[in-house]
């Protein structure tokens, strides 16, 4: 009889452990399934969907800015950096909105794009939205602050803003302002009513890519650029020890994992078969280059890649000839006068680059040609062979 009771107790214990494991797997599966959803209405930088913003993060990194995602806890970057907030679905707290406004006044640059806005952040930044929608089939630039931007493309509708004298309109739909710039202390705030203008499927439309480049150019080269994922709710990248401790669901999940671990440890059971650790093979630089190229291709960022290659080549030529790269028109005028051969080769290579946008082989040849112009190798060094 005692043996039967012991077996019954063991069965109940096994059922409890199985139930706990099922709950753990269900929670993890829900997070993974939510992350793999092809649509991204919050415009997350973790999403490669057309309305995701992964290409914008890659674009910032390609321009030489250290990039990061704000997750686990909300903290703006350093005072000389730029922060991008796209459609927060988890509302800002009063302290978070106040801290964001204070960070801007200390010299930060904030790009805030949302269809309907966040009440706390709108109040801290003085954003006034008109309770109406306007068709945004044609959005035109309203001033010289965004160089090279004449027209942008985005969604079908946007909520316009009511601006004050210190808020300068950047984009308009007829008489309605759908994007503006405001100086706050030593920093700058750019507010957009349509985040799709900065998303993956729209960066190559109209002048959206130039708009993104102008916004990222508001900070110095090498300044950090942070993307707010903290206010996009639960994502797979938030599964870190710090996120577990700082959120109620994470604390409960952590306690469940600890309980399972201690239970298996006290019972003296292994956590699976013993598997020897494999030696890590060193990765070649070419592998990383291929990986970045594949990310850009999957994100539909071909036009972004072309612009990055052309701009990088112009910067390298400017450095070698001692010319300032900005403004671009003066750079080209000076280059034609100082080094007409280099100017002719660079102009021809850029034309070939943009004309090869539909063919990857031609794109590769054009990129190699730009590289040879930007980083020329002497004939003596080219013929030199390793001993």
Coordinates of N, CA and C in Angstrom, one line a residue, residues 61-239:
X61 N 23.2 52.9 -39.4 CA 24.5 52.2 -39.2 C 25.5 52.4 -40.4
X62 N 24.9 52.3 -41.6 CA 25.7 52.5 -42.8 C 26.3 53.9 -42.9
X63 N 25.6 54.9 -42.3 CA 26.1 56.3 -42.3 C 27.1 56.5 -41.3
X64 N 27.5 55.5 -40.5 CA 28.6 55.6 -39.5 C 28.1 55.9 -38.1
X65 N 26.8 55.8 -37.9 CA 26.3 56.1 -36.5 C 26.2 54.8 -35.7
X66 N 26.7 54.7 -34.5 CA 26.5 53.6 -33.6 C 25.0 53.5 -33.3
X67 N 24.4 52.4 -33.6 CA 22.9 52.2 -33.4 C 22.6 51.3 -32.2
X68 N 21.5 51.5 -31.6 CA 21.0 50.5 -30.5 C 19.5 50.6 -30.4
X69 N 18.9 49.6 -29.8 CA 17.5 49.6 -29.5 C 17.3 49.8 -28.0
X70 N 16.4 50.7 -27.7 CA 16.1 50.9 -26.3 C 15.1 49.9 -25.9
X71 N 15.4 48.9 -25.0 CA 14.5 47.9 -24.6 C 14.9 47.5 -23.2
X72 N 14.0 46.8 -22.5 CA 14.2 46.5 -21.1 C 13.9 47.6 -20.1
X73 N 14.5 48.7 -20.3 CA 14.3 49.9 -19.6 C 14.5 51.1 -20.5
X74 N 13.7 52.2 -20.2 CA 13.8 53.4 -21.1 C 14.8 54.3 -20.6
X75 N 15.8 54.6 -21.5 CA 16.8 55.6 -21.2 C 17.3 56.2 -22.5
X76 N 17.2 57.5 -22.7 CA 17.6 58.2 -24.0 C 19.1 58.0 -24.1
X77 N 19.7 58.2 -25.3 CA 21.1 58.1 -25.5 C 21.8 59.4 -24.9
X78 N 23.1 59.5 -25.2 CA 23.8 60.7 -24.7 C 23.3 62.0 -25.3
X79 N 23.7 63.1 -24.7 CA 23.0 64.4 -25.1 C 23.3 64.8 -26.5
X80 N 24.4 64.3 -27.1 CA 24.7 64.6 -28.5 C 24.1 63.6 -29.5
X81 N 23.3 62.7 -29.1 CA 22.8 61.7 -30.0 C 21.4 62.0 -30.5
X82 N 20.9 61.0 -31.2 CA 19.5 61.1 -31.9 C 18.7 59.9 -31.4
X83 N 17.4 60.2 -31.1 CA 16.5 59.1 -30.7 C 15.3 59.1 -31.7
X84 N 14.9 58.0 -32.1 CA 13.8 57.8 -33.0 C 12.6 57.1 -32.3
X85 N 11.5 57.7 -32.2 CA 10.3 57.1 -31.5 C 9.2 57.0 -32.6
X86 N 8.9 55.7 -32.9 CA 7.9 55.5 -34.0 C 6.6 54.8 -33.3
X87 N 5.5 55.5 -33.4 CA 4.2 55.0 -33.0 C 4.3 54.1 -31.7
X88 N 4.5 54.8 -30.5 CA 4.5 54.0 -29.3 C 3.1 53.4 -29.0
X89 N 3.1 52.1 -28.8 CA 1.8 51.4 -28.4 C 1.7 51.2 -26.9
X90 N 2.8 51.2 -26.2 CA 2.8 51.3 -24.8 C 3.0 52.8 -24.4
X91 N 2.1 53.4 -23.7 CA 2.1 54.8 -23.4 C 3.3 55.2 -22.6
X92 N 3.8 56.4 -22.8 CA 4.8 57.0 -22.0 C 4.3 57.4 -20.7
X93 N 5.1 57.1 -19.6 CA 4.7 57.6 -18.3 C 5.0 59.1 -18.2
X94 N 4.5 59.7 -17.2 CA 4.8 61.2 -17.1 C 6.3 61.5 -16.9
X95 N 6.9 60.6 -16.1 CA 8.4 60.8 -15.9 C 9.2 60.6 -17.2
X96 N 8.8 59.5 -17.9 CA 9.5 59.3 -19.2 C 9.3 60.4 -20.2
X97 N 8.1 61.0 -20.3 CA 7.9 62.1 -21.2 C 8.7 63.3 -20.7
X98 N 8.7 63.6 -19.4 CA 9.5 64.7 -18.9 C 11.0 64.5 -19.1
X99 N 11.5 63.3 -18.9 CA 12.9 63.0 -19.1 C 13.3 63.2 -20.6
X100 N 12.4 62.8 -21.5 CA 12.7 62.9 -22.9 C 12.8 64.4 -23.3
X101 N 11.8 65.2 -22.8 CA 11.9 66.6 -23.1 C 13.1 67.3 -22.5
X102 N 13.5 66.9 -21.3 CA 14.7 67.4 -20.7 C 16.0 67.0 -21.5
X103 N 16.0 65.8 -22.0 CA 17.1 65.3 -22.8 C 17.3 66.1 -24.1
X104 N 16.1 66.5 -24.7 CA 16.2 67.3 -25.9 C 16.8 68.7 -25.6
X105 N 16.3 69.3 -24.5 CA 16.8 70.6 -24.1 C 18.3 70.6 -23.8
X106 N 18.9 69.5 -23.5 CA 20.3 69.4 -23.2 C 21.1 69.2 -24.5
X107 N 20.5 69.1 -25.6 CA 21.2 69.0 -26.9 C 20.8 67.8 -27.7
X108 N 19.9 66.9 -27.3 CA 19.5 65.8 -28.1 C 18.6 66.1 -29.2
X109 N 18.6 65.2 -30.2 CA 17.7 65.4 -31.4 C 16.7 64.2 -31.3
X110 N 15.4 64.6 -31.3 CA 14.3 63.6 -31.3 C 13.5 63.6 -32.6
X111 N 13.4 62.4 -33.2 CA 12.5 62.2 -34.3 C 11.3 61.4 -33.8
X112 N 10.2 62.1 -33.8 CA 8.9 61.5 -33.2 C 7.9 61.4 -34.3
X113 N 7.6 60.2 -34.7 CA 6.6 60.0 -35.8 C 5.6 59.0 -35.3
X114 N 4.3 59.5 -35.4 CA 3.2 58.7 -34.9 C 1.9 59.1 -35.6
X115 N 1.0 58.1 -35.9 CA -0.2 58.5 -36.5 C -1.1 59.3 -35.6
X116 N -1.2 58.9 -34.3 CA -2.1 59.5 -33.4 C -1.4 60.1 -32.2
X117 N -0.2 59.7 -32.0 CA 0.6 60.3 -30.9 C 0.4 59.7 -29.6
X118 N 1.2 60.1 -28.6 CA 1.1 59.7 -27.2 C 0.8 60.9 -26.4
X119 N -0.3 60.8 -25.6 CA -0.7 62.0 -24.8 C 0.3 62.6 -23.9
X120 N 1.1 61.8 -23.2 CA 2.1 62.3 -22.3 C 3.2 63.0 -23.1
X121 N 3.7 62.3 -24.1 CA 4.8 62.8 -24.9 C 4.4 64.1 -25.7
X122 N 3.2 64.0 -26.2 CA 2.7 65.2 -26.9 C 2.6 66.4 -26.0
X123 N 2.2 66.2 -24.7 CA 2.1 67.3 -23.8 C 3.5 67.8 -23.4
X124 N 4.4 66.9 -23.2 CA 5.8 67.4 -22.8 C 6.5 68.1 -23.9
X125 N 6.2 67.8 -25.2 CA 6.8 68.5 -26.3 C 6.0 69.6 -26.9
X126 N 4.8 69.8 -26.4 CA 3.9 70.9 -27.0 C 3.4 70.5 -28.4
X127 N 3.1 69.2 -28.6 CA 2.5 68.8 -29.9 C 1.0 69.0 -29.9
X128 N 0.5 69.7 -30.9 CA -1.0 70.0 -31.0 C -1.5 69.3 -32.3
X129 N -2.3 68.3 -32.1 CA -2.8 67.6 -33.3 C -4.3 68.1 -33.6
X130 N -4.6 68.3 -34.8 CA -5.9 68.7 -35.3 C -6.7 67.4 -35.4
X131 N -7.9 67.3 -34.7 CA -8.7 66.1 -34.7 C -9.4 65.9 -36.1
X132 N -8.6 65.6 -37.1 CA -9.1 65.4 -38.4 C -8.1 64.7 -39.2
X133 N -8.5 64.1 -40.4 CA -7.5 63.4 -41.2 C -7.5 64.1 -42.6
X134 N -6.3 64.1 -43.2 CA -6.2 64.7 -44.5 C -5.6 63.7 -45.4
X135 N -5.9 63.6 -46.7 CA -5.3 62.7 -47.6 C -3.9 63.2 -47.9
X136 N -3.0 62.2 -47.9 CA -1.6 62.6 -48.1 C -1.0 61.9 -49.3
X137 N -1.8 61.9 -50.4 CA -1.3 61.4 -51.7 C -0.2 62.2 -52.2
X138 N -0.2 63.5 -51.9 CA 0.8 64.4 -52.4 C 1.3 65.3 -51.2
X139 N 2.5 65.0 -50.7 CA 3.1 65.7 -49.5 C 4.3 66.4 -50.1
X140 N 4.3 67.7 -49.9 CA 5.4 68.6 -50.5 C 6.2 69.2 -49.3
X141 N 7.5 69.4 -49.7 CA 8.4 70.1 -48.7 C 8.0 71.5 -48.6
X142 N 8.1 72.0 -47.3 CA 7.7 73.4 -47.0 C 8.9 74.3 -46.7
X143 N 10.1 73.9 -46.8 CA 11.2 74.8 -46.5 C 12.5 74.2 -46.9
X144 N 13.6 74.9 -46.7 CA 15.0 74.4 -47.1 C 15.6 73.6 -46.0
X145 N 14.9 73.3 -44.9 CA 15.5 72.5 -43.8 C 15.8 71.1 -44.3
X146 N 15.0 70.5 -45.2 CA 15.3 69.1 -45.7 C 15.8 69.3 -47.1
X147 N 17.1 69.2 -47.3 CA 17.7 69.5 -48.6 C 17.4 68.3 -49.5
X148 N 17.0 68.7 -50.8 CA 16.8 67.7 -51.8 C 15.4 67.0 -51.7
X149 N 14.6 67.4 -50.7 CA 13.3 66.7 -50.6 C 12.2 67.7 -51.1
X150 N 11.6 67.2 -52.2 CA 10.5 68.0 -52.8 C 9.1 67.3 -52.5
X151 N 9.1 66.0 -52.5 CA 7.9 65.2 -52.3 C 8.2 63.9 -51.6
X152 N 7.3 63.5 -50.7 CA 7.5 62.2 -50.0 C 6.2 61.4 -50.2
X153 N 6.3 60.1 -50.0 CA 5.2 59.2 -50.1 C 5.0 58.4 -48.8
X154 N 3.8 58.2 -48.5 CA 3.5 57.4 -47.2 C 2.2 56.8 -47.3
X155 N 1.4 56.9 -46.2 CA 0.1 56.3 -46.1 C -0.9 57.1 -46.9
X156 N -2.2 56.7 -46.7 CA -3.3 57.4 -47.4 C -3.8 58.6 -46.7
X157 N -3.7 58.6 -45.3 CA -4.2 59.7 -44.5 C -3.2 60.0 -43.4
X158 N -3.3 61.2 -42.9 CA -2.4 61.6 -41.8 C -3.2 62.7 -41.0
X159 N -2.8 62.8 -39.7 CA -3.5 63.8 -38.8 C -2.6 65.0 -38.8
X160 N -3.0 66.2 -39.2 CA -2.2 67.3 -39.3 C -2.0 68.0 -37.9
X161 N -1.1 69.0 -37.9 CA -0.7 69.6 -36.7 C -1.1 71.1 -36.7
X162 N -1.4 71.6 -35.5 CA -1.6 73.0 -35.3 C -0.3 73.6 -34.8
X163 N 0.4 74.4 -35.5 CA 1.8 74.8 -35.2 C 1.8 76.2 -34.5
X164 N 2.8 76.4 -33.7 CA 3.1 77.7 -33.1 C 4.2 78.5 -33.8
X165 N 4.5 79.7 -33.5 CA 5.5 80.5 -34.2 C 6.9 79.8 -34.1
X166 N 7.2 79.1 -33.1 CA 8.5 78.5 -33.0 C 8.6 77.1 -33.5
X167 N 7.5 76.6 -34.2 CA 7.5 75.3 -34.9 C 7.4 75.6 -36.4
X168 N 8.5 75.1 -37.1 CA 8.7 75.4 -38.5 C 8.2 74.2 -39.3
X169 N 7.3 74.5 -40.2 CA 6.7 73.4 -41.1 C 7.8 72.8 -42.0
X170 N 7.8 71.5 -42.1 CA 8.7 70.8 -43.0 C 8.0 70.2 -44.2
X171 N 6.8 69.6 -43.9 CA 6.0 69.0 -44.9 C 4.6 69.4 -44.8
X172 N 4.0 69.7 -46.0 CA 2.6 70.2 -46.0 C 1.8 69.3 -47.0
X173 N 0.5 69.3 -46.7 CA -0.5 68.8 -47.6 C -1.5 70.0 -47.8
X174 N -1.3 70.7 -48.9 CA -2.0 71.9 -49.1 C -1.7 72.9 -47.9
X175 N -2.7 73.4 -47.2 CA -2.5 74.3 -46.1 C -2.2 73.6 -44.8
X176 N -2.2 72.3 -44.7 CA -2.1 71.5 -43.5 C -0.6 71.1 -43.3
X177 N -0.1 71.2 -42.1 CA 1.2 70.8 -41.7 C 1.2 69.4 -41.2
X178 N 2.0 68.5 -41.9 CA 2.1 67.1 -41.4 C 3.4 66.8 -40.9
X179 N 4.4 67.7 -40.8 CA 5.7 67.5 -40.2 C 6.3 68.9 -39.9
X180 N 6.9 69.0 -38.8 CA 7.5 70.3 -38.4 C 8.7 70.1 -37.6
X181 N 9.5 71.1 -37.5 CA 10.8 71.1 -36.7 C 10.7 72.2 -35.6
X182 N 11.2 71.9 -34.4 CA 11.1 72.9 -33.3 C 12.4 72.8 -32.5
X183 N 13.0 74.0 -32.2 CA 14.2 74.1 -31.4 C 13.7 74.1 -29.9
X184 N 14.3 73.3 -29.1 CA 14.0 73.2 -27.7 C 15.3 73.3 -26.9
X185 N 15.6 74.4 -26.3 CA 16.9 74.6 -25.7 C 18.0 74.4 -26.6
X186 N 18.9 73.5 -26.3 CA 20.1 73.2 -27.2 C 19.8 72.1 -28.2
X187 N 18.6 71.5 -28.1 CA 18.2 70.4 -29.0 C 17.2 70.7 -30.0
X188 N 16.7 69.6 -30.7 CA 15.8 69.8 -31.8 C 14.8 68.6 -31.7
X189 N 13.5 68.9 -32.1 CA 12.5 67.9 -32.2 C 11.9 68.0 -33.6
X190 N 11.8 66.8 -34.2 CA 11.1 66.7 -35.5 C 9.9 65.8 -35.3
X191 N 8.7 66.3 -35.6 CA 7.5 65.6 -35.4 C 6.9 65.3 -36.8
X192 N 6.5 64.0 -37.0 CA 5.9 63.6 -38.3 C 4.6 63.0 -38.0
X193 N 3.6 63.2 -38.8 CA 2.3 62.6 -38.7 C 2.1 61.3 -39.4
X194 N 3.1 60.9 -40.2 CA 3.0 59.7 -41.0 C 4.3 58.9 -40.8
X195 N 4.5 57.9 -39.9 CA 5.7 57.2 -39.8 C 6.1 56.3 -41.0
X196 N 5.1 56.0 -41.9 CA 5.4 55.2 -43.0 C 6.4 55.8 -43.9
X197 N 6.6 57.1 -43.9 CA 7.6 57.8 -44.7 C 9.0 57.3 -44.4
X198 N 9.2 56.7 -43.2 CA 10.5 56.2 -42.8 C 10.6 54.7 -42.8
X199 N 9.6 54.0 -43.3 CA 9.6 52.5 -43.2 C 10.2 51.8 -44.4
X200 N 10.4 50.5 -44.2 CA 11.1 49.7 -45.2 C 10.5 49.9 -46.6
X201 N 9.2 49.7 -46.8 CA 8.6 49.7 -48.1 C 8.5 51.1 -48.7
X202 N 8.9 52.1 -48.1 CA 8.7 53.5 -48.6 C 10.0 54.3 -48.7
X203 N 11.1 53.8 -48.2 CA 12.4 54.6 -48.3 C 12.8 54.8 -49.7
X204 N 12.4 53.9 -50.6 CA 12.9 54.1 -52.0 C 11.8 54.8 -52.8
X205 N 10.8 55.3 -52.2 CA 9.8 56.0 -53.0 C 10.0 57.5 -52.9
X206 N 9.7 58.3 -53.9 CA 9.8 59.7 -54.0 C 11.1 60.2 -53.4
X207 N 11.1 61.1 -52.4 CA 12.3 61.6 -51.8 C 12.4 61.1 -50.4
X208 N 11.8 60.0 -50.0 CA 11.8 59.5 -48.6 C 13.2 59.2 -48.2
X209 N 14.0 58.6 -49.0 CA 15.4 58.3 -48.6 C 16.2 59.5 -48.3
X210 N 16.0 60.6 -49.1 CA 16.7 61.8 -48.7 C 16.2 62.4 -47.4
X211 N 14.9 62.3 -47.2 CA 14.3 62.8 -45.9 C 15.0 62.0 -44.8
X212 N 15.1 60.7 -44.9 CA 15.7 60.0 -43.8 C 17.2 60.4 -43.6
X213 N 17.9 60.6 -44.7 CA 19.3 61.0 -44.6 C 19.4 62.4 -44.0
X214 N 18.5 63.3 -44.3 CA 18.6 64.6 -43.7 C 18.3 64.6 -42.2
X215 N 17.3 63.7 -41.8 CA 17.0 63.6 -40.4 C 18.2 63.0 -39.6
X216 N 18.9 62.0 -40.2 CA 20.0 61.4 -39.5 C 21.2 62.4 -39.6
X217 N 21.2 63.3 -40.5 CA 22.3 64.3 -40.6 C 22.2 65.4 -39.7
X218 N 21.1 65.4 -38.8 CA 21.0 66.5 -37.8 C 22.0 66.4 -36.7
X219 N 22.6 65.2 -36.6 CA 23.6 65.0 -35.5 C 25.0 64.8 -36.2
X220 N 26.0 65.0 -35.5 CA 27.4 64.9 -36.0 C 27.7 63.4 -36.4
X221 N 28.7 63.3 -37.3 CA 29.1 62.0 -37.7 C 29.6 61.2 -36.5
X222 N 29.2 60.0 -36.4 CA 29.6 59.2 -35.3 C 28.8 59.3 -34.0
X223 N 27.8 60.2 -34.1 CA 26.9 60.3 -32.9 C 26.0 59.1 -32.8
X224 N 25.6 58.7 -31.6 CA 24.8 57.5 -31.4 C 23.4 57.8 -31.9
X225 N 22.7 56.8 -32.4 CA 21.3 56.8 -32.8 C 20.6 55.7 -32.2
X226 N 19.6 56.0 -31.4 CA 18.8 55.0 -30.6 C 17.4 54.9 -31.1
X227 N 16.8 53.7 -31.2 CA 15.5 53.5 -31.6 C 14.7 52.9 -30.4
X228 N 13.6 53.6 -30.1 CA 12.7 53.2 -29.0 C 11.9 52.0 -29.3
X229 N 12.3 50.8 -28.8 CA 11.5 49.6 -28.8 C 10.9 49.3 -27.5
X230 N 11.2 50.1 -26.4 CA 10.6 49.9 -25.1 C 9.1 50.1 -25.1
X231 N 8.7 51.1 -25.9 CA 7.3 51.4 -26.0 C 6.5 50.7 -27.1
X232 N 7.1 49.6 -27.6 CA 6.5 48.7 -28.6 C 6.0 47.5 -28.0
X233 N 6.0 47.4 -26.6 CA 5.4 46.2 -26.0 C 6.4 45.1 -25.9
X234 N 5.9 43.9 -25.8 CA 6.7 42.7 -25.6 C 7.3 42.2 -27.0
X235 N 8.6 42.1 -27.1 CA 9.2 41.5 -28.3 C 10.2 40.5 -27.9
X236 N 10.7 39.7 -28.8 CA 11.6 38.6 -28.5 C 12.9 39.1 -28.0
X237 N 13.3 40.4 -28.5 CA 14.6 40.9 -28.0 C 14.5 41.4 -26.6
X238 N 13.3 41.5 -26.0 CA 13.2 41.9 -24.6 C 13.4 40.8 -23.6
X239 N 13.7 39.5 -24.1 CA 13.9 38.4 -23.3 C 15.3 38.4 -22.7

